[in-house]
Amino acid sequence: MDIQSWQKLSAQSPLSAKAEFERRLAVLSSNQHSAVWSALLDTSWDTCGASESPLHGVPFALKDLFASRGQVTRAGSAFLQKKNRRDGTLVATLRDCGAIAVGTTHL
């Protein structure tokens, strides 16, 4: 589902958007599931406000190259284990615009 489709579904039918979110959440691992709920409860959720940003409420996943606070940046390596204390510029900008980090991706 692309961003425009997600926003349209959310605007037209919040219950359908909720059901779609829950369907997608059901296939995540417990760590990913925890990350989603942690992100939803994060204080950055309302930084921009829904009317100010087209990214408000849009979930996104990060490649493990990007620094995200509390997450380990591995860059696809089994040896790197850097846990980040703060968000990198890209992640901070996305969160400031109301987007929700739901987890990381790996090769």
C-alpha positions as a LaTeX table, in Angstrom:
\begin{tabular}{lrrr}
\hline
Residue & $x$ (\AA) & $y$ (\AA) & $z$ (\AA) \\
\hline
Met1 & 0.00 & 0.00 & 0.00 \\
Asp2 & 1.48 & 3.34 & $-1.00$ \\
Ile3 & 1.27 & 6.55 & 1.05 \\
Gln4 & $-1.60$ & 8.09 & $-0.91$ \\
Ser5 & $-3.67$ & 4.90 & $-0.60$ \\
Trp6 & $-3.04$ & 4.72 & 3.14 \\
Gln7 & $-4.02$ & 8.36 & 3.66 \\
Lys8 & $-7.13$ & 7.97 & 1.50 \\
Leu9 & $-8.23$ & 4.86 & 3.37 \\
Ser10 & $-7.61$ & 6.57 & 6.73 \\
Ala11 & $-9.65$ & 9.62 & 5.70 \\
Gln12 & $-12.55$ & 7.67 & 4.19 \\
Ser13 & $-12.83$ & 4.84 & 6.67 \\
Pro14 & $-10.84$ & 4.94 & 9.89 \\
Leu15 & $-12.19$ & 1.50 & 10.85 \\
Ser16 & $-10.97$ & $-0.02$ & 7.57 \\
Ala17 & $-7.59$ & 1.63 & 8.05 \\
Lys18 & $-7.44$ & 0.21 & 11.58 \\
Ala19 & $-8.32$ & $-3.27$ & 10.32 \\
Glu20 & $-5.63$ & $-3.04$ & 7.61 \\
Phe21 & $-3.08$ & $-1.88$ & 10.17 \\
Glu22 & $-3.96$ & $-4.76$ & 12.50 \\
Arg23 & $-3.77$ & $-7.26$ & 9.60 \\
Arg24 & $-0.28$ & $-6.06$ & 8.77 \\
Leu25 & 0.74 & $-5.94$ & 12.42 \\
Ala26 & $-0.29$ & $-9.60$ & 12.89 \\
Val27 & 2.53 & $-10.87$ & 10.63 \\
Leu28 & 5.33 & $-9.07$ & 12.50 \\
Ser29 & 7.69 & $-10.69$ & 14.98 \\
Ser30 & 7.28 & $-9.80$ & 18.65 \\
Asn31 & 10.23 & $-7.36$ & 18.46 \\
Gln32 & 8.76 & $-5.64$ & 15.42 \\
His33 & 5.33 & $-5.62$ & 17.09 \\
Ser34 & 6.81 & $-3.88$ & 20.15 \\
Ala35 & 8.58 & $-1.33$ & 17.95 \\
Val36 & 5.31 & $-0.44$ & 16.23 \\
Trp37 & 3.48 & 0.21 & 19.48 \\
Ser38 & 6.46 & 2.06 & 20.92 \\
Ala39 & 6.50 & 4.32 & 17.86 \\
Leu40 & 2.77 & 4.93 & 18.10 \\
Leu41 & 3.11 & 6.04 & 21.69 \\
Asp42 & 6.18 & 8.19 & 20.99 \\
Thr43 & 5.88 & 11.90 & 21.73 \\
Ser44 & 6.92 & 12.77 & 18.17 \\
Trp45 & 3.54 & 11.47 & 16.96 \\
Asp46 & 1.93 & 14.90 & 17.05 \\
Thr47 & 4.91 & 17.13 & 16.24 \\
Cys48 & 3.64 & 18.37 & 12.86 \\
Gly49 & $-0.11$ & 17.91 & 13.15 \\
Ala50 & $-2.23$ & 16.09 & 10.56 \\
Ser51 & $-3.01$ & 19.18 & 8.52 \\
Glu52 & 0.65 & 20.22 & 8.21 \\
Ser53 & 2.28 & 17.12 & 6.75 \\
Pro54 & 1.29 & 14.53 & 4.15 \\
Leu55 & 3.44 & 12.04 & 6.11 \\
His56 & 1.48 & 12.36 & 9.35 \\
Gly57 & 0.50 & 8.87 & 10.54 \\
Val58 & 2.25 & 7.08 & 7.67 \\
Pro59 & 4.20 & 4.01 & 8.86 \\
Phe60 & 7.70 & 3.41 & 7.46 \\
Ala61 & 10.44 & 0.79 & 7.86 \\
Leu62 & 14.14 & 1.62 & 7.92 \\
Lys63 & 17.04 & $-0.19$ & 6.32 \\
Asp64 & 19.49 & $-0.98$ & 9.09 \\
Leu65 & 21.87 & 1.65 & 7.69 \\
Phe66 & 19.92 & 4.55 & 9.20 \\
Ala67 & 20.33 & 5.66 & 12.81 \\
Ser68 & 17.15 & 5.32 & 14.87 \\
Arg69 & 17.23 & 5.93 & 18.63 \\
Gly70 & 17.23 & 2.76 & 20.67 \\
Gln71 & 17.86 & 0.55 & 17.62 \\
Val72 & 21.06 & $-1.17$ & 16.53 \\
Thr73 & 22.59 & $-0.02$ & 13.23 \\
Arg74 & 24.17 & $-3.08$ & 11.63 \\
Ala75 & 24.48 & $-2.00$ & 7.99 \\
Gly76 & 23.87 & $-5.62$ & 6.98 \\
Ser77 & 26.80 & $-6.87$ & 9.06 \\
Ala78 & 26.75 & $-9.47$ & 11.82 \\
Phe79 & 29.71 & $-7.71$ & 13.45 \\
Leu80 & 28.46 & $-4.17$ & 13.80 \\
Gln81 & 26.39 & $-3.63$ & 16.93 \\
Lys82 & 26.07 & 0.13 & 17.34 \\
Lys83 & 23.00 & 1.04 & 19.41 \\
Asn84 & 21.93 & 4.59 & 18.62 \\
Arg85 & 21.24 & 7.17 & 21.31 \\
Arg86 & 19.44 & 9.50 & 18.89 \\
Asp87 & 17.82 & 9.54 & 15.49 \\
Gly88 & 19.86 & 10.35 & 12.41 \\
Thr89 & 18.83 & 13.33 & 10.28 \\
Leu90 & 16.59 & 11.34 & 7.94 \\
Val91 & 14.73 & 9.54 & 10.71 \\
Ala92 & 14.37 & 12.71 & 12.79 \\
Thr93 & 12.91 & 14.57 & 9.81 \\
Leu94 & 10.42 & 11.80 & 9.06 \\
Arg95 & 9.33 & 11.63 & 12.71 \\
Asp96 & 9.04 & 15.42 & 12.90 \\
Cys97 & 6.60 & 15.23 & 9.99 \\
Gly98 & 4.49 & 12.68 & 11.85 \\
Ala99 & 5.64 & 9.50 & 10.09 \\
Ile100 & 5.85 & 6.41 & 12.30 \\
Ala101 & 8.93 & 4.15 & 12.29 \\
Val102 & 7.64 & 0.58 & 12.63 \\
Gly103 & 10.92 & $-1.33$ & 12.48 \\
Thr104 & 14.04 & $-2.07$ & 10.51 \\
Thr105 & 14.74 & $-4.15$ & 7.44 \\
His106 & 17.73 & $-6.41$ & 6.82 \\
Leu107 & 19.28 & $-8.10$ & 3.81 \\
\hline
\end{tabular}
